[in-house]
Short mmCIF file of N, CA and C in Angstrom, two decimals:
data_model
loop_
_atom_site.label_atom_id
_atom_site.label_comp_id
_atom_site.label_asym_id
_atom_site.label_seq_id
_atom_site.Cartn_x
_atom_site.Cartn_y
_atom_site.Cartn_z
N MET A 1 86.81 115.92 65.46
CA MET A 1 86.62 114.51 65.48
C MET A 1 86.18 114.02 66.93
N ARG A 2 85.20 113.23 66.99
CA ARG A 2 84.76 112.84 68.25
C ARG A 2 84.97 111.30 68.36
N ILE A 3 85.08 110.75 69.58
CA ILE A 3 85.15 109.39 69.85
C ILE A 3 84.35 109.08 71.06
N GLU A 4 84.13 107.82 71.27
CA GLU A 4 83.45 107.30 72.51
C GLU A 4 84.33 106.20 73.08
N ILE A 5 84.47 106.32 74.51
CA ILE A 5 85.14 105.43 75.17
C ILE A 5 84.31 105.04 76.50
N ASP A 6 84.05 103.82 76.54
CA ASP A 6 83.14 103.17 77.72
C ASP A 6 81.93 104.26 77.96
N GLU A 7 81.26 104.56 76.88
CA GLU A 7 79.98 105.38 76.92
C GLU A 7 80.16 106.73 77.34
N LYS A 8 81.46 107.26 77.28
CA LYS A 8 81.75 108.61 77.39
C LYS A 8 82.22 109.26 76.11
N ASN A 9 81.77 110.47 75.80
CA ASN A 9 82.13 111.17 74.64
C ASN A 9 83.25 112.04 74.80
N PHE A 10 84.23 112.10 73.81
CA PHE A 10 85.35 112.85 73.83
C PHE A 10 85.62 113.58 72.41
N GLU A 11 86.21 114.70 72.54
CA GLU A 11 86.52 115.55 71.26
C GLU A 11 87.96 115.81 71.18
N LEU A 12 88.47 115.89 69.92
CA LEU A 12 90.01 116.22 69.68
C LEU A 12 90.35 117.52 70.42
N MET A 13 91.42 117.38 71.19
CA MET A 13 92.05 118.57 71.75
C MET A 13 93.45 118.95 71.38
N LEU A 14 94.30 117.85 71.28
CA LEU A 14 95.75 118.11 70.84
C LEU A 14 96.09 116.93 69.87
N GLU A 15 96.54 117.36 68.67
CA GLU A 15 96.94 116.26 67.62
C GLU A 15 98.27 115.84 67.96
N LEU A 16 98.57 114.72 67.48
CA LEU A 16 99.96 114.12 67.59
C LEU A 16 101.01 114.96 67.10
N ASP A 17 100.90 115.67 66.03
CA ASP A 17 101.89 116.53 65.40
C ASP A 17 102.24 117.58 66.35
N GLN A 18 101.34 118.18 67.12
CA GLN A 18 101.49 119.28 68.14
C GLN A 18 102.36 118.79 69.23
N ILE A 19 101.95 117.51 69.62
CA ILE A 19 102.51 116.82 70.79
C ILE A 19 103.98 116.60 70.50
N GLU A 20 104.17 115.92 69.39
CA GLU A 20 105.59 115.66 69.02
C GLU A 20 106.53 116.80 69.00
N LYS A 21 106.12 118.02 68.39
CA LYS A 21 106.85 119.13 68.35
C LYS A 21 107.21 119.74 69.68
N ARG A 22 106.19 119.58 70.68
CA ARG A 22 106.38 120.13 71.91
C ARG A 22 107.38 119.19 72.76
N ILE A 23 107.32 117.83 72.48
CA ILE A 23 108.26 116.88 73.06
C ILE A 23 109.71 117.23 72.61
N ARG A 24 109.86 117.52 71.30
CA ARG A 24 111.11 117.85 70.87
C ARG A 24 111.72 119.02 71.46
N LEU A 25 110.94 120.07 71.72
CA LEU A 25 111.38 121.31 72.36
C LEU A 25 111.77 121.01 73.87
N LEU A 26 110.99 120.24 74.48
CA LEU A 26 111.19 119.82 75.95
C LEU A 26 112.48 119.12 75.93
N GLY A 27 112.82 118.19 74.93
CA GLY A 27 114.07 117.51 75.00
C GLY A 27 115.28 118.34 74.81
N ILE A 28 115.08 119.39 73.90
CA ILE A 28 116.19 120.28 73.68
C ILE A 28 116.58 121.11 75.07
N GLN A 29 115.47 121.47 75.58
CA GLN A 29 115.61 122.19 76.82
C GLN A 29 116.24 121.45 77.92
N LEU A 30 115.94 120.08 78.02
CA LEU A 30 116.49 119.27 79.16
C LEU A 30 117.94 118.91 78.80
N ASN A 31 118.21 118.81 77.48
CA ASN A 31 119.69 118.43 77.02
C ASN A 31 120.57 119.66 77.40
N VAL A 32 119.95 120.83 77.20
CA VAL A 32 120.81 122.08 77.57
C VAL A 32 121.02 122.26 79.06
N ASP A 33 119.82 122.09 79.75
CA ASP A 33 119.85 122.25 81.23
C ASP A 33 120.68 121.22 82.04
N PHE A 34 120.75 119.96 81.56
CA PHE A 34 121.31 118.88 82.23
C PHE A 34 122.69 118.39 81.45
N GLU A 35 123.20 119.41 80.67
CA GLU A 35 124.48 119.08 79.98
C GLU A 35 125.64 118.73 81.04
N ASN A 36 126.40 117.82 80.76
CA ASN A 36 127.51 117.46 81.82
C ASN A 36 127.05 116.91 83.08
N ARG A 37 125.70 116.53 83.14
CA ARG A 37 125.16 115.82 84.34
C ARG A 37 124.57 114.47 83.81
N THR A 38 124.22 113.72 84.74
CA THR A 38 123.64 112.45 84.40
C THR A 38 122.29 112.25 85.22
N PRO A 39 121.22 112.90 84.77
CA PRO A 39 120.01 112.73 85.46
C PRO A 39 119.40 111.40 85.43
N VAL A 40 118.46 111.17 86.38
CA VAL A 40 117.64 109.95 86.33
C VAL A 40 116.26 110.38 85.98
N PHE A 41 115.60 109.88 84.98
CA PHE A 41 114.19 110.15 84.70
C PHE A 41 113.31 109.18 85.30
N VAL A 42 112.45 109.71 86.17
CA VAL A 42 111.55 108.80 86.90
C VAL A 42 110.19 108.90 86.35
N GLY A 43 109.72 107.89 85.61
CA GLY A 43 108.34 107.98 84.94
C GLY A 43 107.31 107.54 85.98
N VAL A 44 106.24 108.20 85.87
CA VAL A 44 105.04 107.84 86.75
C VAL A 44 104.02 106.97 85.90
N LEU A 45 104.00 105.66 86.33
CA LEU A 45 103.11 104.85 85.58
C LEU A 45 101.60 104.96 86.06
N ASN A 46 100.66 104.67 85.16
CA ASN A 46 100.92 104.13 83.82
C ASN A 46 100.92 105.23 82.79
N GLY A 47 100.32 106.43 83.22
CA GLY A 47 100.15 107.47 82.24
C GLY A 47 101.27 107.98 81.55
N SER A 48 102.50 108.12 82.14
CA SER A 48 103.65 108.80 81.52
C SER A 48 104.46 107.81 80.51
N PHE A 49 104.04 106.59 80.45
CA PHE A 49 104.98 105.80 79.63
C PHE A 49 105.11 106.16 78.28
N ILE A 50 104.21 106.63 77.50
CA ILE A 50 104.25 106.96 76.18
C ILE A 50 104.93 108.27 75.99
N PHE A 51 104.63 109.31 76.79
CA PHE A 51 105.25 110.59 76.94
C PHE A 51 106.82 110.35 77.17
N LEU A 52 107.13 109.63 78.19
CA LEU A 52 108.49 109.26 78.65
C LEU A 52 109.32 108.63 77.50
N ALA A 53 108.66 107.70 76.83
CA ALA A 53 109.39 106.91 75.83
C ALA A 53 109.79 108.00 74.63
N ASP A 54 108.79 108.77 74.22
CA ASP A 54 108.98 109.77 73.25
C ASP A 54 109.93 110.91 73.59
N LEU A 55 110.01 111.23 74.82
CA LEU A 55 110.86 112.25 75.41
C LEU A 55 112.27 111.74 75.35
N MET A 56 112.45 110.46 75.81
CA MET A 56 113.76 109.86 75.91
C MET A 56 114.48 109.74 74.47
N LYS A 57 113.66 109.63 73.38
CA LYS A 57 114.17 109.59 72.02
C LYS A 57 114.87 111.07 71.71
N GLU A 58 114.45 112.06 72.44
CA GLU A 58 115.01 113.38 72.18
C GLU A 58 116.17 113.73 73.06
N ILE A 59 116.52 112.86 74.10
CA ILE A 59 117.46 113.13 75.10
C ILE A 59 118.80 112.61 74.58
N ASN A 60 119.86 113.34 74.44
CA ASN A 60 121.19 112.91 73.96
C ASN A 60 122.21 113.06 74.98
N ILE A 61 121.84 113.28 76.29
CA ILE A 61 122.78 113.43 77.37
C ILE A 61 122.87 111.97 78.06
N ALA A 62 123.88 111.71 78.75
CA ALA A 62 123.84 110.39 79.61
C ALA A 62 122.74 110.58 80.61
N SER A 63 121.95 109.54 80.77
CA SER A 63 120.91 109.52 81.74
C SER A 63 120.40 108.06 82.02
N GLU A 64 119.54 107.91 83.05
CA GLU A 64 118.96 106.67 83.49
C GLU A 64 117.55 106.81 83.57
N VAL A 65 116.78 105.72 83.52
CA VAL A 65 115.36 105.73 83.63
C VAL A 65 114.85 104.72 84.66
N THR A 66 113.92 105.01 85.44
CA THR A 66 113.25 104.14 86.31
C THR A 66 111.73 104.64 86.35
N PHE A 67 110.94 103.82 87.22
CA PHE A 67 109.54 104.03 87.21
C PHE A 67 109.09 103.85 88.63
N VAL A 68 107.95 104.67 88.91
CA VAL A 68 107.17 104.42 90.03
C VAL A 68 105.70 104.39 89.62
N LYS A 69 104.76 103.82 90.45
CA LYS A 69 103.40 103.64 90.03
C LYS A 69 102.51 104.06 91.28
N VAL A 70 101.73 105.04 91.09
CA VAL A 70 100.74 105.39 92.14
C VAL A 70 99.39 105.61 91.41
N SER A 71 98.27 105.50 92.18
CA SER A 71 96.97 105.57 91.63
C SER A 71 96.10 106.30 92.52
N SER A 72 95.19 107.10 91.90
CA SER A 72 94.20 107.88 92.66
C SER A 72 92.89 107.86 92.07
N TYR A 73 92.77 107.62 90.66
CA TYR A 73 91.63 107.89 89.93
C TYR A 73 90.74 106.61 89.76
N LYS A 74 89.44 106.82 89.83
CA LYS A 74 88.37 105.90 89.47
C LYS A 74 87.47 106.55 88.43
N GLY A 75 87.53 106.04 87.34
CA GLY A 75 86.70 106.69 86.28
C GLY A 75 87.36 107.94 85.85
N ASP A 76 86.58 109.20 85.86
CA ASP A 76 87.12 110.44 85.68
C ASP A 76 87.27 111.25 86.88
N LYS A 77 87.22 110.77 88.06
CA LYS A 77 87.35 111.58 89.33
C LYS A 77 88.47 110.91 90.15
N SER A 78 89.17 111.73 90.91
CA SER A 78 90.10 111.31 91.79
C SER A 78 89.43 110.75 92.96
N SER A 79 89.83 109.67 93.59
CA SER A 79 89.34 109.10 94.69
C SER A 79 89.83 109.93 96.07
N GLY A 80 90.85 110.74 95.77
CA GLY A 80 91.38 111.56 96.91
C GLY A 80 92.41 110.81 97.69
N LYS A 81 92.44 109.55 97.49
CA LYS A 81 93.40 108.67 98.22
C LYS A 81 94.44 108.11 97.28
N ILE A 82 95.64 108.22 97.71
CA ILE A 82 96.81 107.85 96.80
C ILE A 82 97.31 106.51 97.16
N LYS A 83 97.40 105.61 96.30
CA LYS A 83 97.91 104.25 96.58
C LYS A 83 99.20 104.13 95.78
N GLU A 84 100.37 103.84 96.59
CA GLU A 84 101.51 103.40 95.99
C GLU A 84 101.58 101.97 95.50
N GLU A 85 101.73 101.66 94.20
CA GLU A 85 101.68 100.38 93.61
C GLU A 85 103.03 99.81 93.36
N LEU A 86 103.99 100.69 92.98
CA LEU A 86 105.38 100.32 92.65
C LEU A 86 106.26 101.55 93.32
N GLY A 87 107.03 101.16 94.21
CA GLY A 87 107.95 102.25 94.86
C GLY A 87 109.22 102.41 93.99
N LEU A 88 110.05 103.27 94.51
CA LEU A 88 111.32 103.52 93.82
C LEU A 88 112.17 102.19 93.76
N GLN A 89 112.78 102.07 92.62
CA GLN A 89 113.62 100.70 92.37
C GLN A 89 115.10 101.08 92.46
N MET A 90 115.41 102.29 92.73
CA MET A 90 116.86 102.76 92.80
C MET A 90 117.07 103.78 93.78
N SER A 91 118.32 104.11 94.23
CA SER A 91 118.56 105.12 95.08
C SER A 91 118.60 106.37 94.27
N LEU A 92 118.09 107.50 94.87
CA LEU A 92 118.12 108.84 94.26
C LEU A 92 119.10 109.69 95.05
N LYS A 93 119.87 109.09 95.99
CA LYS A 93 120.79 110.01 96.78
C LYS A 93 121.76 110.71 95.91
N ASP A 94 121.76 111.94 96.07
CA ASP A 94 122.84 112.87 95.29
C ASP A 94 122.59 112.90 93.82
N ARG A 95 121.40 112.48 93.37
CA ARG A 95 121.13 112.46 91.88
C ARG A 95 120.33 113.67 91.53
N ASP A 96 120.44 114.00 90.25
CA ASP A 96 119.54 114.98 89.64
C ASP A 96 118.36 114.18 89.09
N VAL A 97 117.22 114.41 89.65
CA VAL A 97 115.89 113.73 89.29
C VAL A 97 115.09 114.49 88.40
N ILE A 98 114.61 113.94 87.32
CA ILE A 98 113.55 114.51 86.56
C ILE A 98 112.41 113.65 86.56
N LEU A 99 111.37 114.14 87.32
CA LEU A 99 110.11 113.29 87.57
C LEU A 99 109.25 113.63 86.22
N VAL A 100 108.83 112.53 85.59
CA VAL A 100 108.02 112.70 84.37
C VAL A 100 106.64 112.26 84.65
N GLU A 101 105.79 113.12 84.44
CA GLU A 101 104.29 113.00 84.70
C GLU A 101 103.50 113.20 83.43
N ASP A 102 102.36 112.55 83.24
CA ASP A 102 101.52 112.70 82.14
C ASP A 102 100.74 114.04 82.26
N ILE A 103 100.25 114.16 83.58
CA ILE A 103 99.45 115.26 83.76
C ILE A 103 99.58 115.71 85.14
N VAL A 104 99.59 117.13 85.46
CA VAL A 104 99.43 117.61 86.82
C VAL A 104 98.11 118.32 86.95
N ASP A 105 97.34 117.73 87.83
CA ASP A 105 95.95 118.25 88.02
C ASP A 105 95.80 119.10 89.34
N SER A 106 95.35 118.56 90.47
CA SER A 106 95.31 119.19 91.73
C SER A 106 96.69 119.34 92.37
N GLY A 107 97.60 118.45 91.94
CA GLY A 107 98.89 118.46 92.62
C GLY A 107 99.01 117.54 93.83
N LYS A 108 97.95 116.79 94.19
CA LYS A 108 97.92 115.97 95.34
C LYS A 108 98.99 114.77 95.10
N THR A 109 98.79 114.11 93.97
CA THR A 109 99.71 113.06 93.61
C THR A 109 101.14 113.46 93.47
N LEU A 110 101.33 114.68 92.92
CA LEU A 110 102.62 115.26 92.68
C LEU A 110 103.34 115.53 94.07
N ARG A 111 102.58 116.08 94.98
CA ARG A 111 103.08 116.29 96.44
C ARG A 111 103.44 115.02 96.97
N TYR A 112 102.69 113.98 96.87
CA TYR A 112 103.02 112.68 97.38
C TYR A 112 104.33 112.07 96.83
N LEU A 113 104.41 112.29 95.41
CA LEU A 113 105.66 111.77 94.85
C LEU A 113 106.92 112.51 95.29
N LEU A 114 106.78 113.85 95.34
CA LEU A 114 107.85 114.70 95.78
C LEU A 114 108.46 114.33 97.26
N ASP A 115 107.39 114.27 98.03
CA ASP A 115 107.74 113.98 99.57
C ASP A 115 108.40 112.64 99.48
N MET A 116 108.05 111.67 98.65
CA MET A 116 108.73 110.32 98.71
C MET A 116 110.02 110.41 98.14
N MET A 117 110.27 111.27 97.09
CA MET A 117 111.70 111.42 96.56
C MET A 117 112.66 112.24 97.35
N TYR A 118 112.07 113.35 98.03
CA TYR A 118 113.02 114.17 98.88
C TYR A 118 113.44 113.30 100.03
N LYS A 119 112.80 112.22 100.43
CA LYS A 119 113.27 111.45 101.52
C LYS A 119 114.53 110.68 101.08
N GLU A 120 114.87 110.53 99.76
CA GLU A 120 116.06 109.89 99.28
C GLU A 120 117.16 110.81 99.18
N LYS A 121 116.94 112.22 99.58
CA LYS A 121 118.09 113.18 99.51
C LYS A 121 118.83 113.32 98.11
N PRO A 122 117.90 113.59 97.06
CA PRO A 122 118.59 113.85 95.75
C PRO A 122 119.26 115.18 95.71
N ALA A 123 120.11 115.33 94.69
CA ALA A 123 120.84 116.65 94.57
C ALA A 123 119.75 117.63 94.15
N SER A 124 118.87 117.24 93.17
CA SER A 124 117.78 118.05 92.72
C SER A 124 116.62 117.35 92.20
N ILE A 125 115.38 117.90 92.19
CA ILE A 125 114.23 117.30 91.59
C ILE A 125 113.67 118.46 90.63
N ASN A 126 113.40 118.06 89.38
CA ASN A 126 112.59 118.85 88.48
C ASN A 126 111.46 118.05 87.95
N VAL A 127 110.38 118.73 87.78
CA VAL A 127 109.17 117.95 87.19
C VAL A 127 109.06 118.34 85.73
N CYS A 128 108.77 117.31 84.95
CA CYS A 128 108.56 117.40 83.46
C CYS A 128 107.22 116.84 83.28
N THR A 129 106.13 117.60 82.87
CA THR A 129 104.86 117.09 82.62
C THR A 129 104.25 117.45 81.26
N LEU A 130 103.67 116.41 80.63
CA LEU A 130 103.10 116.78 79.31
C LEU A 130 102.03 117.70 79.42
N LEU A 131 101.09 117.55 80.38
CA LEU A 131 99.96 118.41 80.56
C LEU A 131 99.90 119.01 81.94
N MET A 132 99.38 120.25 82.05
CA MET A 132 99.18 120.87 83.42
C MET A 132 97.84 121.67 83.33
N LYS A 133 97.23 121.44 84.47
CA LYS A 133 95.80 122.20 84.56
C LYS A 133 95.96 123.24 85.72
N PRO A 134 96.55 124.49 85.31
CA PRO A 134 96.79 125.56 86.29
C PRO A 134 95.59 125.92 87.09
N LYS A 135 94.36 125.79 86.53
CA LYS A 135 93.27 126.27 87.46
C LYS A 135 92.94 125.23 88.44
N SER A 136 93.29 124.05 88.21
CA SER A 136 93.06 122.84 89.24
C SER A 136 94.08 122.78 90.25
N LEU A 137 95.26 123.33 90.05
CA LEU A 137 96.37 123.21 90.92
C LEU A 137 96.06 123.92 92.29
N LYS A 138 96.15 123.10 93.37
CA LYS A 138 95.87 123.56 94.76
C LYS A 138 97.08 124.18 95.39
N THR A 139 98.31 123.85 94.84
CA THR A 139 99.51 124.25 95.55
C THR A 139 100.51 124.67 94.48
N LYS A 140 101.43 125.62 94.83
CA LYS A 140 102.34 126.08 93.97
C LYS A 140 103.64 125.12 94.11
N PHE A 141 104.23 124.66 92.99
CA PHE A 141 105.46 123.77 93.03
C PHE A 141 106.51 124.48 92.26
N ASP A 142 107.56 124.72 92.98
CA ASP A 142 108.85 125.23 92.29
C ASP A 142 109.45 124.25 91.44
N GLU A 143 109.16 122.97 91.68
CA GLU A 143 109.96 121.88 90.90
C GLU A 143 109.33 121.81 89.44
N ILE A 144 108.12 122.22 89.24
CA ILE A 144 107.59 122.13 87.86
C ILE A 144 108.29 123.12 86.90
N CYS A 145 109.26 122.60 86.18
CA CYS A 145 110.07 123.32 85.22
C CYS A 145 109.76 123.17 83.88
N TYR A 146 109.23 121.99 83.37
CA TYR A 146 109.10 121.79 82.01
C TYR A 146 107.55 121.26 81.84
N VAL A 147 106.85 122.06 81.18
CA VAL A 147 105.41 121.77 80.78
C VAL A 147 105.14 121.74 79.33
N GLY A 148 104.63 120.63 78.96
CA GLY A 148 104.25 120.55 77.46
C GLY A 148 103.21 121.46 77.14
N PHE A 149 102.01 121.29 77.79
CA PHE A 149 100.84 122.17 77.39
C PHE A 149 100.11 122.43 78.73
N GLU A 150 99.63 123.75 78.84
CA GLU A 150 98.68 124.04 79.89
C GLU A 150 97.29 123.88 79.32
N ILE A 151 96.40 123.24 79.93
CA ILE A 151 95.11 122.91 79.39
C ILE A 151 94.04 123.35 80.52
N PRO A 152 92.69 123.44 80.00
CA PRO A 152 91.64 123.88 80.96
C PRO A 152 91.32 122.60 81.83
N ASP A 153 90.43 122.77 82.72
CA ASP A 153 90.11 121.80 83.68
C ASP A 153 89.12 120.69 83.10
N ASP A 154 89.60 120.05 82.00
CA ASP A 154 88.81 119.06 81.27
C ASP A 154 89.37 117.56 81.55
N PHE A 155 88.60 116.66 81.62
CA PHE A 155 89.05 115.32 81.72
C PHE A 155 89.56 114.91 80.27
N VAL A 156 90.77 114.35 80.26
CA VAL A 156 91.43 114.03 78.90
C VAL A 156 91.86 112.56 78.89
N VAL A 157 91.99 112.01 77.59
CA VAL A 157 92.46 110.63 77.35
C VAL A 157 93.35 110.81 76.14
N GLY A 158 94.10 109.66 75.95
CA GLY A 158 94.95 109.52 74.87
C GLY A 158 96.45 109.76 75.14
N PHE A 159 97.39 109.25 74.43
CA PHE A 159 98.77 109.42 74.46
C PHE A 159 99.30 109.09 75.98
N GLY A 160 98.63 107.94 76.47
CA GLY A 160 99.06 107.51 77.70
C GLY A 160 97.99 107.68 78.84
N LEU A 161 97.09 108.73 78.64
CA LEU A 161 96.02 109.02 79.63
C LEU A 161 94.80 108.02 79.34
N ASP A 162 94.10 107.64 80.42
CA ASP A 162 93.09 106.69 80.08
C ASP A 162 91.73 107.19 80.90
N TYR A 163 90.72 106.50 80.46
CA TYR A 163 89.44 106.56 81.09
C TYR A 163 89.00 105.19 81.44
N ASN A 164 89.07 104.79 82.77
CA ASN A 164 88.76 103.24 83.10
C ASN A 164 89.54 102.36 82.50
N GLY A 165 90.86 102.65 82.30
CA GLY A 165 91.89 101.85 81.62
C GLY A 165 91.90 101.90 80.10
N LEU A 166 91.00 102.57 79.53
CA LEU A 166 90.90 102.65 78.01
C LEU A 166 91.31 103.97 77.43
N GLY A 167 91.78 103.80 76.15
CA GLY A 167 92.24 105.06 75.55
C GLY A 167 93.66 105.46 75.55
N ARG A 168 94.48 104.82 76.36
CA ARG A 168 95.90 105.12 76.48
C ARG A 168 96.50 105.08 75.00
N ASN A 169 96.15 104.20 74.28
CA ASN A 169 96.72 103.97 72.96
C ASN A 169 96.44 104.88 71.94
N LEU A 170 95.61 105.83 72.12
CA LEU A 170 95.19 106.98 71.10
C LEU A 170 96.45 107.87 70.97
N ASN A 171 96.69 108.18 69.65
CA ASN A 171 97.81 108.97 69.28
C ASN A 171 97.67 110.56 69.81
N ASP A 172 96.31 110.91 69.69
CA ASP A 172 96.06 112.38 70.04
C ASP A 172 95.43 112.40 71.43
N ILE A 173 95.25 113.60 71.99
CA ILE A 173 94.72 113.72 73.24
C ILE A 173 93.26 114.42 72.99
N TYR A 174 92.30 113.78 73.71
CA TYR A 174 90.92 114.09 73.55
C TYR A 174 90.38 114.67 74.88
N ARG A 175 89.38 115.60 74.81
CA ARG A 175 88.79 116.15 76.15
C ARG A 175 87.36 115.54 76.17
N ALA A 176 86.81 115.28 77.38
CA ALA A 176 85.51 114.80 77.58
C ALA A 176 84.52 115.91 77.25
N VAL A 177 83.36 115.62 76.61
CA VAL A 177 82.40 116.44 76.36
C VAL A 177 81.00 116.02 76.99
N SER A 178 80.23 116.92 77.47
CA SER A 178 79.02 116.54 77.97
C SER A 178 78.08 116.20 76.92
N THR A 179 77.12 115.24 77.24
CA THR A 179 76.16 114.79 76.25
C THR A 179 75.29 115.84 75.71
N THR A 180 75.00 117.00 76.42
CA THR A 180 74.29 118.11 75.93
C THR A 180 75.08 118.82 74.84
N GLU A 181 76.32 118.73 74.67
CA GLU A 181 77.14 119.38 73.65
C GLU A 181 77.05 118.66 72.32
N ILE A 182 76.66 117.35 72.40
CA ILE A 182 76.73 116.49 71.22
C ILE A 182 75.62 116.84 70.32
N LYS A 183 75.89 117.02 68.96
CA LYS A 183 74.84 117.35 68.06
C LYS A 183 74.54 116.07 67.26
#
């Protein structure tokens, strides 16, 4: 199945059923790993809100949720400059933090977020991301402990991810295709 968003073509990459199954497994893993602890889930807006909402439905341990918002993308390319739009709204001191990302690409935004959170002196930080592009990653992160799917270096939309603000509402995840591939 192909779709068009803002004159850019996309094809189906991951169906909702696959995504939901993987989120259930991540939830089970987090419940086991954080049993008898009260972690705070920190969602990175705007992209992670759908993933985090579905993930929290699978969490049955005591936990809290808060959000941060940073941006670096313009269209389908990173501007290379990270802008903090909403900072931390609670103290993370001595807390177990689970940073929830929609996608880890180069790691530049993740590095920025981790540096910001380590200043708060948390007990631990673990990263849970729906998507990760291992070939794009510029730095190794020991904090990345929970990964939904490893994907190629394609631009993707849907399930919270957008292109120029559009496509976040799509249930499935789609990858960009070049116009030369379209028949």
